[in-house]
mmCIF file of C-alpha atoms and ligand atoms in Angstrom:
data_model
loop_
_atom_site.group_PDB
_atom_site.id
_atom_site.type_symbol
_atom_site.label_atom_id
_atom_site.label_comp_id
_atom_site.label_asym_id
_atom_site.label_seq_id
_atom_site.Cartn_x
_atom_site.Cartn_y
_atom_site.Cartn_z
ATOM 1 C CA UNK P 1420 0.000 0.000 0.000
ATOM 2 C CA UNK P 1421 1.426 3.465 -0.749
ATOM 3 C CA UNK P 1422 2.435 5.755 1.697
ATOM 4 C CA UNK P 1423 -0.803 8.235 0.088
ATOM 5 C CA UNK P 1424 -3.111 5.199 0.452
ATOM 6 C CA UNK P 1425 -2.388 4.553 4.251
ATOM 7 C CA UNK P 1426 -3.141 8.314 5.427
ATOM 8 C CA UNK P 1427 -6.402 8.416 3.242
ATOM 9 C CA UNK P 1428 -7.429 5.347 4.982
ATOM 10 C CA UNK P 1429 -6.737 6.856 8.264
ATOM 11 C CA UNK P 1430 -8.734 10.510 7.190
ATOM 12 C CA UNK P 1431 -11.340 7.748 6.517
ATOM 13 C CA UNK P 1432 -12.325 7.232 9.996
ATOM 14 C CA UNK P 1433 -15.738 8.709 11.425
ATOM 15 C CA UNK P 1434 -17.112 11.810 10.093
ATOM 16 C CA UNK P 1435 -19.076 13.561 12.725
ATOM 17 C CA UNK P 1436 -21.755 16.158 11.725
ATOM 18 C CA UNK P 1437 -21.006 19.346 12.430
ATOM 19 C CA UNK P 1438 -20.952 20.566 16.293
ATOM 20 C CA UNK P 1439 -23.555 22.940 17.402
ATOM 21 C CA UNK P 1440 -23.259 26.530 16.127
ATOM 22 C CA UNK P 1441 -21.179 28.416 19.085
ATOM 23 C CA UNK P 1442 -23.465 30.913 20.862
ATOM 24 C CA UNK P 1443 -24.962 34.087 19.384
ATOM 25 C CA UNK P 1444 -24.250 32.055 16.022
ATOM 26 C CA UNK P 1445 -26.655 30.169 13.727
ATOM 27 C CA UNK P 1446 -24.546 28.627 11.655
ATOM 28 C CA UNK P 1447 -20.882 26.015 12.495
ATOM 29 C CA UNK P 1448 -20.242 25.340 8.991
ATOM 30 C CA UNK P 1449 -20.499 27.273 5.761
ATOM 31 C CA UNK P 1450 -19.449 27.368 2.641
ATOM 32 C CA UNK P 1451 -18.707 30.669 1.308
ATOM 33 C CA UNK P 1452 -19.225 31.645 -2.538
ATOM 34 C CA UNK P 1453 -16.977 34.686 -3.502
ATOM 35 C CA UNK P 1454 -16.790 36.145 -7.693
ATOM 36 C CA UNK P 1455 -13.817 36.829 -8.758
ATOM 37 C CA UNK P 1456 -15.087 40.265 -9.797
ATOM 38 C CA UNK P 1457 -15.091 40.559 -5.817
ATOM 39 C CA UNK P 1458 -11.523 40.243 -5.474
ATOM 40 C CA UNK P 1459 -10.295 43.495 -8.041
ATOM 41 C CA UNK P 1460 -11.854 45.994 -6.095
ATOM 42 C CA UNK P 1461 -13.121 49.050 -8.286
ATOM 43 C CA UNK P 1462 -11.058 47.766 -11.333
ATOM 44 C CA UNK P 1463 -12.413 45.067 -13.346
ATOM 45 C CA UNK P 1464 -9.169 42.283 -13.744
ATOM 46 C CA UNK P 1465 -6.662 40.704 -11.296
ATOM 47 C CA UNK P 1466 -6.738 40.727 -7.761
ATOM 48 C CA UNK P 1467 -6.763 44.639 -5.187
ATOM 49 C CA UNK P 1468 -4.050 43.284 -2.366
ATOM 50 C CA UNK P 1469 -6.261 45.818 -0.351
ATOM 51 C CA UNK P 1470 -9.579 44.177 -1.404
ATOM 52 C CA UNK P 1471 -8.210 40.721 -0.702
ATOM 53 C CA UNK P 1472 -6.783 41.916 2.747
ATOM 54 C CA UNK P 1473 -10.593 43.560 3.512
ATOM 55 C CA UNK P 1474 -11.848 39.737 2.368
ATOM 56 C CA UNK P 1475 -9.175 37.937 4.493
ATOM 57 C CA UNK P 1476 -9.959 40.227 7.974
ATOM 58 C CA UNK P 1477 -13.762 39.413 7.745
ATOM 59 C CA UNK P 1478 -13.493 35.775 7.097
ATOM 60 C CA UNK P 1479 -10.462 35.491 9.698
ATOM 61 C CA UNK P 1480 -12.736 37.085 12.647
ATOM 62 C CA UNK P 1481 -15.394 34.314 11.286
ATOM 63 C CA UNK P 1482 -13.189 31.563 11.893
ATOM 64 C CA UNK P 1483 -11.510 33.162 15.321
ATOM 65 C CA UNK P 1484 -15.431 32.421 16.561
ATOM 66 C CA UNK P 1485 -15.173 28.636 15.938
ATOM 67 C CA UNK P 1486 -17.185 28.783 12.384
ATOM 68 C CA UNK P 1487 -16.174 25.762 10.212
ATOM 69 C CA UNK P 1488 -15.788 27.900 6.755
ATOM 70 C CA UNK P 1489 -15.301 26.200 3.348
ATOM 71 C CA UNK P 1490 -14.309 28.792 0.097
ATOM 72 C CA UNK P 1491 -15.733 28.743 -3.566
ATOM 73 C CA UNK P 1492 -13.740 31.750 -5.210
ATOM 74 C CA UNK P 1493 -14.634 32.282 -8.925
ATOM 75 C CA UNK P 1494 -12.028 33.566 -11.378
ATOM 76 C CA UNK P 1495 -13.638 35.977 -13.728
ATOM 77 C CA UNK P 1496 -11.675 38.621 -12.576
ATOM 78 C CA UNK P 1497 -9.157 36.668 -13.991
ATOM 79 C CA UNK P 1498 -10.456 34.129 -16.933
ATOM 80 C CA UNK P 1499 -14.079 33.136 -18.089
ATOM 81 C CA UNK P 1500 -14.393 30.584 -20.568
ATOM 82 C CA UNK P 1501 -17.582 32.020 -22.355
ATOM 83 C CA UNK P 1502 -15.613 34.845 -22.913
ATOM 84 C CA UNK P 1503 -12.859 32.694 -24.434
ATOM 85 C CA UNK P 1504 -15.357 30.421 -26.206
ATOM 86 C CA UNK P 1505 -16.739 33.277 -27.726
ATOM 87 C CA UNK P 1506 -13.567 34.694 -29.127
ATOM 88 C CA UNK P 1507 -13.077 31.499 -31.126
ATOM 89 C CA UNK P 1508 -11.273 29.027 -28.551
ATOM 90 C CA UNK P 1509 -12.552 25.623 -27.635
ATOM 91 C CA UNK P 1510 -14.776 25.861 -24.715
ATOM 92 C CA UNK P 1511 -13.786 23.030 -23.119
ATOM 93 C CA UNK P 1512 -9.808 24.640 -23.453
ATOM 94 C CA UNK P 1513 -11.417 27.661 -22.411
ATOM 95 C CA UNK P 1514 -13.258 26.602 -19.122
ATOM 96 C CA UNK P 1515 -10.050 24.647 -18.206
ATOM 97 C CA UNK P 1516 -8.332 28.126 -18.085
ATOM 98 C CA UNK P 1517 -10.880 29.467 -16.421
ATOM 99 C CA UNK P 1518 -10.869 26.480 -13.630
ATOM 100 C CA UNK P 1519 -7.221 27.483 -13.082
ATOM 101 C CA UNK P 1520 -7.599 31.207 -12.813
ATOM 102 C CA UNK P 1521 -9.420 30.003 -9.722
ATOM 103 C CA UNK P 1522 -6.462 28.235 -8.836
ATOM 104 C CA UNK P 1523 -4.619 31.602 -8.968
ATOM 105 C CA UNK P 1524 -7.540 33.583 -6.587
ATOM 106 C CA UNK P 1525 -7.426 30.932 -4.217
ATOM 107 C CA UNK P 1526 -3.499 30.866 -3.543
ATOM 108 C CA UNK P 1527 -3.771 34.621 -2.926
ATOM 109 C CA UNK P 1528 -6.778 34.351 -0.567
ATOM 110 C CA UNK P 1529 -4.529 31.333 1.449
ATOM 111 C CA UNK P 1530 -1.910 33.879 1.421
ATOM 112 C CA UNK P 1531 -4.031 36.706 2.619
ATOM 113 C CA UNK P 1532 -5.544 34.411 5.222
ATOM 114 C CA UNK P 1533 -2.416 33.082 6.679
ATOM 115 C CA UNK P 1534 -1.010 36.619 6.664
ATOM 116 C CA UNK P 1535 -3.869 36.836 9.083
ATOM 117 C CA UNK P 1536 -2.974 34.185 11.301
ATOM 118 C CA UNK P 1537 -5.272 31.866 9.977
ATOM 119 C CA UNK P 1538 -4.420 27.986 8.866
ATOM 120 C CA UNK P 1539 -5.514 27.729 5.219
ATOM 121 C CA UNK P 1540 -5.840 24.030 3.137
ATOM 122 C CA UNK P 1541 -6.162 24.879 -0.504
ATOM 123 C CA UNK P 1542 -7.868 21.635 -1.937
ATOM 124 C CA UNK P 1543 -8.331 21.804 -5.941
ATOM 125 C CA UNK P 1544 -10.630 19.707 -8.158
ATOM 126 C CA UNK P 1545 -7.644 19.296 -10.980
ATOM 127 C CA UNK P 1546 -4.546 17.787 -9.702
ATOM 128 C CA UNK P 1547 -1.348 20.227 -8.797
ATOM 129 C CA UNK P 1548 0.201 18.748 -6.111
ATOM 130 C CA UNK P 1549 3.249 21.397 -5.926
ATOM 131 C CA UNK P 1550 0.934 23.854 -5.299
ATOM 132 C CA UNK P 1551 -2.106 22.906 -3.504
ATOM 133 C CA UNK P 1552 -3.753 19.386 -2.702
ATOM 134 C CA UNK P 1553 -6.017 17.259 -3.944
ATOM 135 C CA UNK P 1554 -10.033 18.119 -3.188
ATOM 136 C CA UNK P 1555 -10.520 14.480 -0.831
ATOM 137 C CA UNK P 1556 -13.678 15.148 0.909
ATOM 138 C CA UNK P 1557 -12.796 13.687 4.113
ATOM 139 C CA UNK P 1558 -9.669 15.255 4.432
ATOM 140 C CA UNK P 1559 -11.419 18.406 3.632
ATOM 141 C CA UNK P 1560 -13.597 18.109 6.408
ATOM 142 C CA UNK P 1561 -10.610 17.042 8.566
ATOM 143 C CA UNK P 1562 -9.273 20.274 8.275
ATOM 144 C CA UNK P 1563 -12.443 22.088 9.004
ATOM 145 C CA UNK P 1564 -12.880 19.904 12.470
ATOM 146 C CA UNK P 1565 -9.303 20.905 13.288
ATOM 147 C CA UNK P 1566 -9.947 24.916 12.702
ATOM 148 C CA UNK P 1567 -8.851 25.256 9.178
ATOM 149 C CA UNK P 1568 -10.184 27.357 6.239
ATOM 150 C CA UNK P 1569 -10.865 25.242 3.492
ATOM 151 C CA UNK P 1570 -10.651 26.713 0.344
ATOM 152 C CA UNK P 1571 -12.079 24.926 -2.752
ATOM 153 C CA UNK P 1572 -10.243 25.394 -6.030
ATOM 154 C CA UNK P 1573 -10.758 24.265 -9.307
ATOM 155 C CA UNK P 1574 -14.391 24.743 -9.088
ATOM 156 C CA UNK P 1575 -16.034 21.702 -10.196
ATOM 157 C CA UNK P 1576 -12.965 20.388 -11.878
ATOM 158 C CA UNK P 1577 -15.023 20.074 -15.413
ATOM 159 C CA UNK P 1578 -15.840 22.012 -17.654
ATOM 160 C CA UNK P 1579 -19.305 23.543 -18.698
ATOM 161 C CA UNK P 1580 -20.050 24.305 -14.844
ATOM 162 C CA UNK P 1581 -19.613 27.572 -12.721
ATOM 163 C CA UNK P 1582 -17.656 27.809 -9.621
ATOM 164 C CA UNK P 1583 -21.556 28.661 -7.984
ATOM 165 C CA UNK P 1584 -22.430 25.003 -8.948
ATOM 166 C CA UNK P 1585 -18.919 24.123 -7.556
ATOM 167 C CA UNK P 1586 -19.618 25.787 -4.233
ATOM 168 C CA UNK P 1587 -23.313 24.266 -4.034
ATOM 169 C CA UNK P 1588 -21.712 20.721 -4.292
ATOM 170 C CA UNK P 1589 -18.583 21.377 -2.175
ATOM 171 C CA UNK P 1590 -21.570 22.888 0.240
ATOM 172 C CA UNK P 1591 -23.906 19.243 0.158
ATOM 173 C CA UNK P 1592 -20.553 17.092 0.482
ATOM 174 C CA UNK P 1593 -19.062 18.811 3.609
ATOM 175 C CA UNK P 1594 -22.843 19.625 5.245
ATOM 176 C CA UNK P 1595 -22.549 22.640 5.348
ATOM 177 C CA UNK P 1596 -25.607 24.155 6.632
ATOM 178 C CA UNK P 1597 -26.293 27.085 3.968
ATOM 179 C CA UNK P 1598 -24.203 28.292 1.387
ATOM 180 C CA UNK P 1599 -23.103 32.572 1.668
ATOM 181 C CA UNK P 1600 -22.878 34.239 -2.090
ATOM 182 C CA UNK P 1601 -21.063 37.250 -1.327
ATOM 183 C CA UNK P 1602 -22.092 39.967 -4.682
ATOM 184 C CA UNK P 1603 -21.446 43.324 -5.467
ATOM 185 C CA UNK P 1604 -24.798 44.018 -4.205
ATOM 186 C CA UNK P 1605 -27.151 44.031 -1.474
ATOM 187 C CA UNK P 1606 -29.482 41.320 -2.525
ATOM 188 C CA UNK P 1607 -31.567 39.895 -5.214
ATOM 189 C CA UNK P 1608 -33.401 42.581 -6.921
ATOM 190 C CA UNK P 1609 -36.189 42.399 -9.301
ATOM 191 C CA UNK P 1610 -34.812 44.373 -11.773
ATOM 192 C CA UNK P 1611 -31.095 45.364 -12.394
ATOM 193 C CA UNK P 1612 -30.435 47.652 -9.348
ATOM 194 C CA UNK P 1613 -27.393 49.237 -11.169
ATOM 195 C CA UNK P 1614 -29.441 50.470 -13.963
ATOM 196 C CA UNK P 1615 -33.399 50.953 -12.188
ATOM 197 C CA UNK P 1616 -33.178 52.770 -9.589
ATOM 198 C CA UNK P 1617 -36.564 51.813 -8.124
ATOM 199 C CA UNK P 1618 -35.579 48.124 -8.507
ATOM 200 C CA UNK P 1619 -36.816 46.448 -5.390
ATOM 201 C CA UNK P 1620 -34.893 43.954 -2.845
ATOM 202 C CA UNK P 1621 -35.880 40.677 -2.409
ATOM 203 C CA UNK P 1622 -35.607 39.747 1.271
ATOM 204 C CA UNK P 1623 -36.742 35.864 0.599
ATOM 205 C CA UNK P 1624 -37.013 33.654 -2.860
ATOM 206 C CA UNK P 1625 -37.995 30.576 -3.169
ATOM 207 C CA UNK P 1626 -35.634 27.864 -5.047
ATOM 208 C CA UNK P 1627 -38.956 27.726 -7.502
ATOM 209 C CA UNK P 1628 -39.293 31.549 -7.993
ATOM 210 C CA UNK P 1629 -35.683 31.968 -8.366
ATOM 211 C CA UNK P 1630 -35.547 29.456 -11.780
ATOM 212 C CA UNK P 1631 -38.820 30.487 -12.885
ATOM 213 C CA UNK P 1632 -38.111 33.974 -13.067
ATOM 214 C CA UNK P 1633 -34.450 32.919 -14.481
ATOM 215 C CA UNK P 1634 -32.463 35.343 -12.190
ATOM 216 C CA UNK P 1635 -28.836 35.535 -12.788
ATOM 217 C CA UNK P 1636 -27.532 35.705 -9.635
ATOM 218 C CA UNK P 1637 -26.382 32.608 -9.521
ATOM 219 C CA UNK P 1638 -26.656 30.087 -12.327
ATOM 220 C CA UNK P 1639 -29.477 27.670 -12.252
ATOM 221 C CA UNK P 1640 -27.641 24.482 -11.860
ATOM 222 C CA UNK P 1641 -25.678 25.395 -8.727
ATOM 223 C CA UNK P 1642 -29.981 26.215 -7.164
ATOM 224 C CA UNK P 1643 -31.854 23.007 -8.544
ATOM 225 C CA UNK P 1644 -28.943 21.558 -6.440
ATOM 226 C CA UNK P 1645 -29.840 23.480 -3.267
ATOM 227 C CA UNK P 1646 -33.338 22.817 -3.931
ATOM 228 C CA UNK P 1647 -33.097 19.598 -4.095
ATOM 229 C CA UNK P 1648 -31.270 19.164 -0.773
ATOM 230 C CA UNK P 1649 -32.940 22.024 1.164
ATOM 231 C CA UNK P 1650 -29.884 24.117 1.180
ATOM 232 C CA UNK P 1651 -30.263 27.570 1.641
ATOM 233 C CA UNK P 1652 -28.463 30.258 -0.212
ATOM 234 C CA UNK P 1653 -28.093 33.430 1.339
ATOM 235 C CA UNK P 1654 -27.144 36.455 -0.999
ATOM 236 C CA UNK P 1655 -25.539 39.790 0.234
ATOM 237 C CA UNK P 1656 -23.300 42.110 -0.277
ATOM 238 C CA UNK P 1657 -19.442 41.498 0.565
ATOM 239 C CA UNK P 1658 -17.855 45.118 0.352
ATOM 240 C CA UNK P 1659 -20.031 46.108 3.848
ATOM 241 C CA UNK P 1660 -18.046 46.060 6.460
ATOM 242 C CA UNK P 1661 -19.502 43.057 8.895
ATOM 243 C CA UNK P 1662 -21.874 41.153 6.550
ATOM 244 C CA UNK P 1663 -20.210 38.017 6.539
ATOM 245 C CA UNK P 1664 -20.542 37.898 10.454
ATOM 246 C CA UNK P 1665 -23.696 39.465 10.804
ATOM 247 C CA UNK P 1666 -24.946 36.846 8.010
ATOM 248 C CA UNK P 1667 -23.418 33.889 10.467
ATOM 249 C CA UNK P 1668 -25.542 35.487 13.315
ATOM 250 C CA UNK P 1669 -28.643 35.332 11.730
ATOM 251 C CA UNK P 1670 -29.384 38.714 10.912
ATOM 252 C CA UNK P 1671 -31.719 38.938 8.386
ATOM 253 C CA UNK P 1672 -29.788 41.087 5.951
ATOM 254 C CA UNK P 1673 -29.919 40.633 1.959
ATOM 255 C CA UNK P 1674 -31.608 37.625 0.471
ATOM 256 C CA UNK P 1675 -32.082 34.040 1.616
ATOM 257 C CA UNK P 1676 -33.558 31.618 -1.616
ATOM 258 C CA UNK P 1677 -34.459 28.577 0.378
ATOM 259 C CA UNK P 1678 -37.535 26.386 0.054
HETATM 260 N N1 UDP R 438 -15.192 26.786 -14.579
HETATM 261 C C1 UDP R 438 -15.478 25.538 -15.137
HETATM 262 N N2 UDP R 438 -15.957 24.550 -14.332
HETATM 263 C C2 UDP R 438 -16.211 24.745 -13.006
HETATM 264 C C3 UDP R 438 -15.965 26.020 -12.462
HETATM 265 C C4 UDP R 438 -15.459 27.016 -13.267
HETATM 266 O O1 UDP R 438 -15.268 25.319 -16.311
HETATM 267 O O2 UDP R 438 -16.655 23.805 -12.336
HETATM 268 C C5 UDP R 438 -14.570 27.811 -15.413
HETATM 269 C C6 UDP R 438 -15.545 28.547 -16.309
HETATM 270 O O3 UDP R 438 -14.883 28.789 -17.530
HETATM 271 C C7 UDP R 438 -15.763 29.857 -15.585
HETATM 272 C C8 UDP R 438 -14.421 30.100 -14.952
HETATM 273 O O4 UDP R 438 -13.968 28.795 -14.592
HETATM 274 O O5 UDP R 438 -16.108 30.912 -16.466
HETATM 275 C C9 UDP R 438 -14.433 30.976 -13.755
HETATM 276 O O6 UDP R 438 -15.462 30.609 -12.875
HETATM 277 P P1 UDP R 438 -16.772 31.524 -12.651
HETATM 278 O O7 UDP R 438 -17.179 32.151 -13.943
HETATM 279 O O8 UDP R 438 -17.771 30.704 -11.949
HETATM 280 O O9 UDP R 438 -16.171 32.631 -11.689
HETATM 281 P P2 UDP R 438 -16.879 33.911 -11.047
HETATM 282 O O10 UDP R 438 -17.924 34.430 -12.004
HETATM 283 O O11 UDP R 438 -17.504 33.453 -9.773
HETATM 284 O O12 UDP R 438 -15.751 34.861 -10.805
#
């Protein structure tokens, strides 16, 4: 047996349910959605180091109160492989390039977080071991029992999907209890709040409502997903100071889509 064998053997062991959420908190474990877009600040490619530190401090005092957080970052601040397909390239090339400028968001978010004092496991759905390790479910919920941030890489690891259907199954593996999608904005709106200026807030969707109506929050693979498994998606807006925690109290801020 190889030497890789006998330690995933031994991560194979029990795998509790999460503990209780600590007090004053509703949820222990999470899996947290960030765009790419989120990560280049007012600009629109690459990564703001003071954007990513902002990111890093919020999630950091998350995880300093015992949360169990998991990480979906996208990369189309980076690479999207419509955007590629569209220009002529294979799509199938193109989403692979995509998957990796993930890859690229999620080593600087380890880096922010550790600069933060917090332990980081980058896990990534395609294989590169010199960099990052291999997405192995129980060992990624290993490292959330022992305190870690888990961050997800990769997305999906195939192309045609979206690092939101990536975080919804990453989400249902580890059991996580809801899923954060951290936007540009405050919510979902009924109309494109950027360009209506009486577009109105949603403060709850249903999974049904959500793909009826086609809104493209989030794409509608990653929310049958949800749907069917009763996870609940809660949408707000990551550039306010304090969302992130006030979402893991319970606050009722933004938008939850649940059933
Ligand atoms: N991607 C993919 N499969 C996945 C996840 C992502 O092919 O499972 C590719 C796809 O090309 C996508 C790109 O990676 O455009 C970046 O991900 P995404 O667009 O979801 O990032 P975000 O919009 O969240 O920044």
């Amino acid at each position: 047996m190889t030497r890789d064998a006998t330690r995933q053997d031994r991560d194979d062991s029990t795998l509790p349910p999460p503990p209780s959420p600590a007090p004053g908190l509703k949820y222990r474990r999470i899996v947290l959605k960030i765009s790419g877009e989120a990560l280049c600040g007012e600009g629109n490619f690459g990564i703001h180091p003071d954007t990513l530190q902002r990111v890093a401090a919020e999630i950091a005092e998350l995880s300093s109160l015992g949360v169990q957080i998991g990480i979906v970052v996208g990369g189309g601040n980076i690479f999207r492989g419509l955007k590629g397909a569209s220009a002529g390239m294979d799509r199938s090339q193109s989403d692979y390039m995509g998957m990796l400028a993930t890859v690229i968001n999620s080593l600087a978010l380890q880096d922010a977080l550790e600069k933060h004092g917090v332990p980081t496991r980058v896990m990534t759905a395609i294989e590169i071991r010199q960099v990052a390790e291999p997405y192995i479910r129980r060992r990624a919920m290993r490292h959330l029992e022992k305190g870690s941030v888990v961050i997800f890489a990769a997305g999906t690891g195939n192309p045609f999907f979206s690092t939101d259907t990536a975080a919804a199954l990453r989400a249902m593996e580890i059991q996580a209890q809801a899923i954060f999608k951290a936007t540009k904005v405050e919510g979902i709106y009924d109309r494109d709040p950027a360009r209506h200026e009486d577009a109105q807030m949603f403060t709850k969707l249903s999974y049904d409502r959500f793909l009826v109506d086609r809104i493209g929050v989030m794409d509608s693979t990653a929310v049958t997903l949800c749907r069917e498994n009763k996870l609940p998606i809660r949408v707000f807006k990551l550039t306010t100071r304090g969302n992130i925690l006030r979402v893991c109290k319970g606050e009722n801020i933004g938008t939850v889509v649940e059933a």
